[in-house]
mmCIF file of C-alpha atoms in Angstrom:
data_model
loop_
_atom_site.group_PDB
_atom_site.id
_atom_site.type_symbol
_atom_site.label_atom_id
_atom_site.label_comp_id
_atom_site.label_asym_id
_atom_site.label_seq_id
_atom_site.Cartn_x
_atom_site.Cartn_y
_atom_site.Cartn_z
ATOM 1 C CA GLU F 1 -63.382 -55.517 2.018
ATOM 2 C CA ALA F 2 -59.972 -54.911 3.485
ATOM 3 C CA ASP F 3 -56.818 -56.667 2.502
ATOM 4 C CA SER F 4 -56.181 -59.046 5.427
ATOM 5 C CA THR F 5 -52.647 -60.021 4.355
ATOM 6 C CA GLN F 6 -50.322 -60.223 7.273
ATOM 7 C CA LYS F 7 -46.667 -59.142 7.191
ATOM 8 C CA GLY F 8 -44.286 -62.024 7.417
ATOM 9 C CA ALA F 9 -46.205 -64.125 4.909
ATOM 10 C CA SER F 10 -46.834 -61.550 2.199
ATOM 11 C CA VAL F 11 -46.629 -57.789 2.274
ATOM 12 C CA ALA F 12 -49.923 -56.053 1.607
ATOM 13 C CA ILE F 13 -49.992 -53.899 -1.554
ATOM 14 C CA THR F 14 -50.858 -50.889 0.595
ATOM 15 C CA ASP F 15 -47.444 -51.317 2.260
ATOM 16 C CA TRP F 16 -45.576 -51.308 -1.087
ATOM 17 C CA PRO F 17 -43.840 -48.136 -2.272
ATOM 18 C CA VAL F 18 -46.372 -46.040 -4.171
ATOM 19 C CA SER F 19 -44.333 -46.266 -7.394
ATOM 20 C CA GLU F 20 -44.616 -50.085 -7.323
ATOM 21 C CA ARG F 21 -48.345 -50.425 -6.661
ATOM 22 C CA PRO F 22 -50.244 -51.766 -9.707
ATOM 23 C CA ARG F 23 -52.984 -49.139 -9.705
ATOM 24 C CA GLU F 24 -50.554 -46.242 -9.368
ATOM 25 C CA ARG F 25 -48.253 -47.727 -12.039
ATOM 26 C CA LEU F 26 -51.175 -48.103 -14.427
ATOM 27 C CA LEU F 27 -52.213 -44.471 -13.933
ATOM 28 C CA ALA F 28 -48.650 -43.271 -14.383
ATOM 29 C CA ASN F 29 -47.504 -45.507 -17.272
ATOM 30 C CA GLY F 30 -50.630 -46.994 -18.843
ATOM 31 C CA PRO F 31 -51.977 -50.575 -18.714
ATOM 32 C CA GLY F 32 -49.368 -51.878 -21.150
ATOM 33 C CA ALA F 33 -46.676 -51.424 -18.510
ATOM 34 C CA LEU F 34 -48.274 -53.986 -16.183
ATOM 35 C CA ALA F 35 -47.941 -57.782 -16.183
ATOM 36 C CA ASP F 36 -51.062 -59.952 -16.401
ATOM 37 C CA ALA F 37 -51.065 -60.629 -12.675
ATOM 38 C CA GLU F 38 -50.846 -56.902 -11.868
ATOM 39 C CA LEU F 39 -53.794 -56.093 -14.162
ATOM 40 C CA LEU F 40 -55.803 -58.908 -12.641
ATOM 41 C CA ALA F 41 -54.920 -57.707 -9.125
ATOM 42 C CA ILE F 42 -56.493 -54.321 -9.905
ATOM 43 C CA ILE F 43 -59.740 -56.094 -10.807
ATOM 44 C CA LEU F 44 -59.606 -58.328 -7.719
ATOM 45 C CA ARG F 45 -58.794 -55.275 -5.544
ATOM 46 C CA THR F 46 -57.911 -57.317 -2.422
ATOM 47 C CA GLY F 47 -56.125 -60.456 -1.500
ATOM 48 C CA VAL F 48 -56.745 -63.000 1.216
ATOM 49 C CA ARG F 49 -54.962 -63.746 4.474
ATOM 50 C CA GLY F 50 -51.317 -64.444 3.670
ATOM 51 C CA ALA F 51 -51.550 -63.348 0.037
ATOM 52 C CA SER F 52 -51.804 -59.917 -1.559
ATOM 53 C CA ALA F 53 -54.059 -59.290 -4.547
ATOM 54 C CA VAL F 54 -51.013 -59.752 -6.820
ATOM 55 C CA ASP F 55 -50.142 -63.042 -5.103
ATOM 56 C CA LEU F 56 -53.729 -64.211 -5.528
ATOM 57 C CA ALA F 57 -53.732 -63.165 -9.203
ATOM 58 C CA ARG F 58 -50.509 -65.094 -9.876
ATOM 59 C CA GLU F 59 -51.958 -68.135 -8.119
ATOM 60 C CA LEU F 60 -55.132 -67.986 -10.244
ATOM 61 C CA ILE F 61 -53.261 -67.617 -13.520
ATOM 62 C CA ALA F 62 -50.974 -70.539 -12.609
ATOM 63 C CA ARG F 63 -53.987 -72.671 -11.669
ATOM 64 C CA PHE F 64 -55.785 -72.090 -14.978
ATOM 65 C CA GLY F 65 -52.641 -72.038 -17.130
ATOM 66 C CA SER F 66 -53.113 -68.627 -18.725
ATOM 67 C CA ILE F 67 -54.966 -65.347 -18.272
ATOM 68 C CA GLY F 68 -57.161 -66.268 -21.247
ATOM 69 C CA ALA F 69 -58.221 -69.587 -19.759
ATOM 70 C CA LEU F 70 -58.930 -67.917 -16.414
ATOM 71 C CA LEU F 71 -61.113 -65.214 -17.893
ATOM 72 C CA ALA F 72 -62.940 -67.688 -20.111
ATOM 73 C CA ALA F 73 -63.719 -70.094 -17.255
ATOM 74 C CA ASP F 74 -67.363 -70.179 -16.131
ATOM 75 C CA ALA F 75 -68.545 -69.486 -12.598
ATOM 76 C CA ARG F 76 -68.833 -73.152 -11.732
ATOM 77 C CA THR F 77 -65.142 -73.723 -12.588
ATOM 78 C CA LEU F 78 -63.972 -70.579 -10.873
ATOM 79 C CA ALA F 79 -65.953 -70.965 -7.668
ATOM 80 C CA PRO F 80 -63.595 -73.454 -5.892
ATOM 81 C CA ALA F 81 -60.558 -71.197 -6.426
ATOM 82 C CA ARG F 82 -59.130 -69.629 -3.298
ATOM 83 C CA GLY F 83 -60.109 -66.025 -2.725
ATOM 84 C CA LEU F 84 -62.874 -65.846 -5.323
ATOM 85 C CA GLY F 85 -66.092 -64.970 -3.554
ATOM 86 C CA SER F 86 -69.276 -63.928 -5.349
ATOM 87 C CA ALA F 87 -68.131 -60.300 -5.676
ATOM 88 C CA LYS F 88 -64.834 -61.176 -7.357
ATOM 89 C CA LEU F 89 -66.532 -63.737 -9.611
ATOM 90 C CA ALA F 90 -68.971 -61.079 -10.731
ATOM 91 C CA GLN F 91 -66.129 -58.640 -11.410
ATOM 92 C CA LEU F 92 -64.231 -61.168 -13.533
ATOM 93 C CA GLN F 93 -67.279 -62.119 -15.539
ATOM 94 C CA ALA F 94 -68.162 -58.464 -16.112
ATOM 95 C CA VAL F 95 -64.656 -57.738 -17.442
ATOM 96 C CA LEU F 96 -64.857 -60.733 -19.828
ATOM 97 C CA GLU F 97 -68.267 -59.690 -21.121
ATOM 98 C CA LEU F 98 -67.089 -56.121 -21.704
ATOM 99 C CA ALA F 99 -64.123 -57.482 -23.691
ATOM 100 C CA ARG F 100 -66.454 -59.667 -25.798
ATOM 101 C CA ARG F 101 -68.770 -56.753 -26.510
ATOM 102 C CA ALA F 102 -65.896 -54.412 -27.450
ATOM 103 C CA LEU F 103 -64.521 -56.954 -29.938
ATOM 104 C CA ARG F 104 -68.009 -57.695 -31.228
ATOM 105 C CA GLU F 105 -68.496 -53.956 -31.918
ATOM 106 C CA GLU F 106 -65.140 -53.811 -33.711
ATOM 107 C CA LEU F 107 -66.156 -56.726 -35.939
ATOM 108 C CA SER F 108 -69.506 -55.121 -36.755
ATOM 109 C CA ARG F 109 -67.700 -52.042 -38.107
ATOM 110 C CA ALA F 110 -64.751 -53.580 -39.931
ATOM 111 C CA ASN F 111 -64.253 -56.152 -42.660
ATOM 112 C CA ALA F 112 -63.594 -59.421 -40.824
ATOM 113 C CA LEU F 113 -61.032 -60.483 -43.422
ATOM 114 C CA SER F 114 -58.996 -57.348 -42.788
ATOM 115 C CA SER F 115 -59.282 -57.735 -38.987
ATOM 116 C CA PRO F 116 -57.937 -61.261 -38.367
ATOM 117 C CA ARG F 117 -56.606 -60.338 -34.929
ATOM 118 C CA ALA F 118 -59.994 -59.130 -33.760
ATOM 119 C CA VAL F 119 -61.690 -62.275 -35.084
ATOM 120 C CA ARG F 120 -59.202 -64.553 -33.314
ATOM 121 C CA ASP F 121 -59.377 -62.565 -30.072
ATOM 122 C CA PHE F 122 -63.164 -62.639 -30.109
ATOM 123 C CA LEU F 123 -63.294 -66.388 -30.743
ATOM 124 C CA ARG F 124 -60.786 -67.076 -28.008
ATOM 125 C CA LEU F 125 -62.934 -65.121 -25.543
ATOM 126 C CA VAL F 126 -66.041 -66.977 -26.648
ATOM 127 C CA LEU F 127 -64.608 -70.530 -26.821
ATOM 128 C CA SER F 128 -61.495 -70.863 -24.653
ATOM 129 C CA GLY F 129 -62.067 -72.695 -21.384
ATOM 130 C CA ARG F 130 -65.222 -74.549 -22.491
ATOM 131 C CA ASP F 131 -65.292 -78.154 -21.301
ATOM 132 C CA ARG F 132 -67.470 -79.329 -24.208
ATOM 133 C CA GLU F 133 -67.122 -78.780 -27.939
ATOM 134 C CA VAL F 134 -69.187 -75.775 -29.055
ATOM 135 C CA PHE F 135 -69.913 -74.770 -32.649
ATOM 136 C CA VAL F 136 -70.253 -71.048 -33.354
ATOM 137 C CA VAL F 137 -71.211 -69.208 -36.530
ATOM 138 C CA LEU F 138 -70.276 -65.614 -37.323
ATOM 139 C CA LEU F 139 -72.746 -64.246 -39.864
ATOM 140 C CA LEU F 140 -71.470 -61.479 -42.141
ATOM 141 C CA ASP F 141 -72.977 -59.008 -44.586
ATOM 142 C CA ALA F 142 -71.755 -58.347 -48.134
ATOM 143 C CA GLN F 143 -68.939 -56.119 -46.755
ATOM 144 C CA HIS F 144 -67.898 -58.981 -44.453
ATOM 145 C CA ARG F 145 -68.940 -57.151 -41.304
ATOM 146 C CA VAL F 146 -70.329 -59.327 -38.518
ATOM 147 C CA ILE F 147 -74.099 -58.920 -38.229
ATOM 148 C CA ALA F 148 -74.761 -61.740 -35.768
ATOM 149 C CA VAL F 149 -73.047 -64.451 -33.739
ATOM 150 C CA GLU F 150 -74.880 -67.697 -33.109
ATOM 151 C CA GLU F 151 -73.878 -70.620 -30.898
ATOM 152 C CA LEU F 152 -75.611 -73.470 -32.646
ATOM 153 C CA PHE F 153 -74.453 -76.832 -31.312
ATOM 154 C CA SER F 154 -72.585 -78.304 -28.350
ATOM 155 C CA GLY F 155 -71.259 -81.729 -27.489
ATOM 156 C CA THR F 156 -69.053 -83.914 -29.661
ATOM 157 C CA LEU F 157 -69.232 -82.363 -33.111
ATOM 158 C CA THR F 158 -69.682 -84.601 -36.115
ATOM 159 C CA GLN F 159 -71.327 -84.334 -39.510
ATOM 160 C CA THR F 160 -74.531 -85.672 -37.998
ATOM 161 C CA SER F 161 -74.604 -83.376 -34.947
ATOM 162 C CA VAL F 162 -74.061 -80.166 -36.913
ATOM 163 C CA TYR F 163 -77.031 -80.110 -39.241
ATOM 164 C CA PRO F 164 -76.319 -78.269 -42.517
ATOM 165 C CA ARG F 165 -79.990 -77.372 -42.977
ATOM 166 C CA GLU F 166 -79.962 -75.538 -39.610
ATOM 167 C CA VAL F 167 -76.863 -73.575 -40.623
ATOM 168 C CA VAL F 168 -78.466 -72.691 -43.949
ATOM 169 C CA LYS F 169 -81.748 -71.646 -42.253
ATOM 170 C CA ILE F 170 -80.041 -69.308 -39.797
ATOM 171 C CA ALA F 171 -77.862 -67.787 -42.560
ATOM 172 C CA LEU F 172 -80.953 -67.058 -44.647
ATOM 173 C CA ARG F 173 -82.807 -65.674 -41.642
ATOM 174 C CA HIS F 174 -80.058 -63.089 -41.100
ATOM 175 C CA ASN F 175 -79.681 -62.450 -44.833
ATOM 176 C CA ALA F 176 -75.988 -63.275 -44.475
ATOM 177 C CA ALA F 177 -73.663 -63.100 -47.469
ATOM 178 C CA ALA F 178 -70.849 -65.066 -45.834
ATOM 179 C CA LEU F 179 -70.120 -67.133 -42.750
ATOM 180 C CA ILE F 180 -67.168 -67.906 -40.510
ATOM 181 C CA PHE F 181 -67.337 -71.109 -38.473
ATOM 182 C CA ALA F 182 -65.526 -71.819 -35.238
ATOM 183 C CA HIS F 183 -65.433 -74.556 -32.688
ATOM 184 C CA ASN F 184 -63.206 -75.464 -29.739
ATOM 185 C CA HIS F 185 -61.162 -78.509 -28.884
ATOM 186 C CA PRO F 186 -61.294 -79.025 -25.099
ATOM 187 C CA SER F 187 -58.320 -81.382 -25.496
ATOM 188 C CA GLY F 188 -56.131 -78.311 -25.981
ATOM 189 C CA VAL F 189 -54.898 -79.356 -29.443
ATOM 190 C CA ALA F 190 -55.882 -76.885 -32.163
ATOM 191 C CA GLU F 191 -55.333 -79.271 -35.052
ATOM 192 C CA PRO F 192 -58.252 -80.031 -37.443
ATOM 193 C CA SER F 193 -59.389 -83.645 -37.530
ATOM 194 C CA SER F 194 -60.585 -85.464 -40.607
ATOM 195 C CA ALA F 195 -64.125 -85.127 -39.239
ATOM 196 C CA ASP F 196 -63.634 -81.350 -38.946
ATOM 197 C CA GLU F 197 -62.524 -81.193 -42.568
ATOM 198 C CA MET F 198 -65.408 -83.351 -43.787
ATOM 199 C CA LEU F 199 -67.912 -81.260 -41.835
ATOM 200 C CA THR F 200 -66.503 -78.033 -43.304
ATOM 201 C CA ARG F 201 -66.741 -79.376 -46.876
ATOM 202 C CA THR F 202 -70.350 -80.506 -46.286
ATOM 203 C CA LEU F 203 -71.366 -77.108 -44.919
ATOM 204 C CA LYS F 204 -69.565 -75.234 -47.704
ATOM 205 C CA THR F 205 -71.348 -77.334 -50.339
ATOM 206 C CA ALA F 206 -74.764 -76.801 -48.755
ATOM 207 C CA LEU F 207 -74.286 -73.069 -48.423
ATOM 208 C CA ALA F 208 -72.999 -72.686 -51.979
ATOM 209 C CA LEU F 209 -76.437 -73.846 -53.195
ATOM 210 C CA VAL F 210 -77.928 -70.665 -51.724
ATOM 211 C CA ASP F 211 -75.004 -68.444 -52.772
ATOM 212 C CA ILE F 212 -73.522 -67.974 -49.306
ATOM 213 C CA GLN F 213 -69.736 -68.055 -48.986
ATOM 214 C CA VAL F 214 -67.731 -69.784 -46.253
ATOM 215 C CA LEU F 215 -64.776 -67.571 -45.442
ATOM 216 C CA ASP F 216 -63.040 -69.604 -42.769
ATOM 217 C CA HIS F 217 -63.360 -72.201 -40.034
ATOM 218 C CA PHE F 218 -61.339 -71.669 -36.855
ATOM 219 C CA ILE F 219 -60.417 -74.181 -34.212
ATOM 220 C CA VAL F 220 -59.764 -72.766 -30.776
ATOM 221 C CA ALA F 221 -57.811 -74.708 -28.173
ATOM 222 C CA GLY F 222 -56.557 -72.889 -25.090
ATOM 223 C CA GLY F 223 -54.840 -69.752 -26.326
ATOM 224 C CA ALA F 224 -54.242 -71.097 -29.855
ATOM 225 C CA THR F 225 -56.344 -70.771 -32.984
ATOM 226 C CA THR F 226 -56.024 -72.611 -36.274
ATOM 227 C CA SER F 227 -57.494 -71.226 -39.503
ATOM 228 C CA PHE F 228 -58.710 -73.589 -42.260
ATOM 229 C CA ALA F 229 -58.214 -70.794 -44.814
ATOM 230 C CA GLU F 230 -54.591 -70.292 -43.826
ATOM 231 C CA ARG F 231 -54.033 -74.044 -44.021
ATOM 232 C CA GLY F 232 -55.532 -74.187 -47.519
ATOM 233 C CA LEU F 233 -58.352 -76.425 -46.302
ATOM 234 C CA LEU F 234 -61.154 -74.362 -47.842
#
């Protein structure tokens, strides 16, 4: 597909000086030299009439509030956005899935407690942008490496909707030595509620009976994450 941008409204990237084009800048200076919109423009490849790929990328990031929220949005949410046909939607979803898998591999090799950045990045990719609360469990071996990731419950999370016996069953099925919990707050506020704290205490008590440790519980809201362990809530 060709860039149909017309001069006068927005200059096509192909008309930019070579040294300013995102793809050429990336090859010359590395991806770290590019802004979010420029990196996204390389994935999108082309713009739409009146807007270059960079213009379109900036518009999409502004619409969703952040690059993280954009990449985490599902196809149904993305579809109405200008310039996102099925091909571009597929490209965005493929990039997000590759990022998830890369971080998942990192967590399977390293001690999760010594890789807090990777844990947070992975959880943001999994949970940011969801329009319902989702409860996720990271199951770890005795060296605290991630052996499985399970999305157990969705909806409004309470003590009664997250069943401790189901969490215990899945932990025993994977022979997990420790767990990390995470759930999102679609409201955008990453502060734990009293219900979140009560649920965490209930799960920790149930798992202690079968000698499985709870290492942390993260709340993800937009681009922010809150750790119960860091707050002293475990």
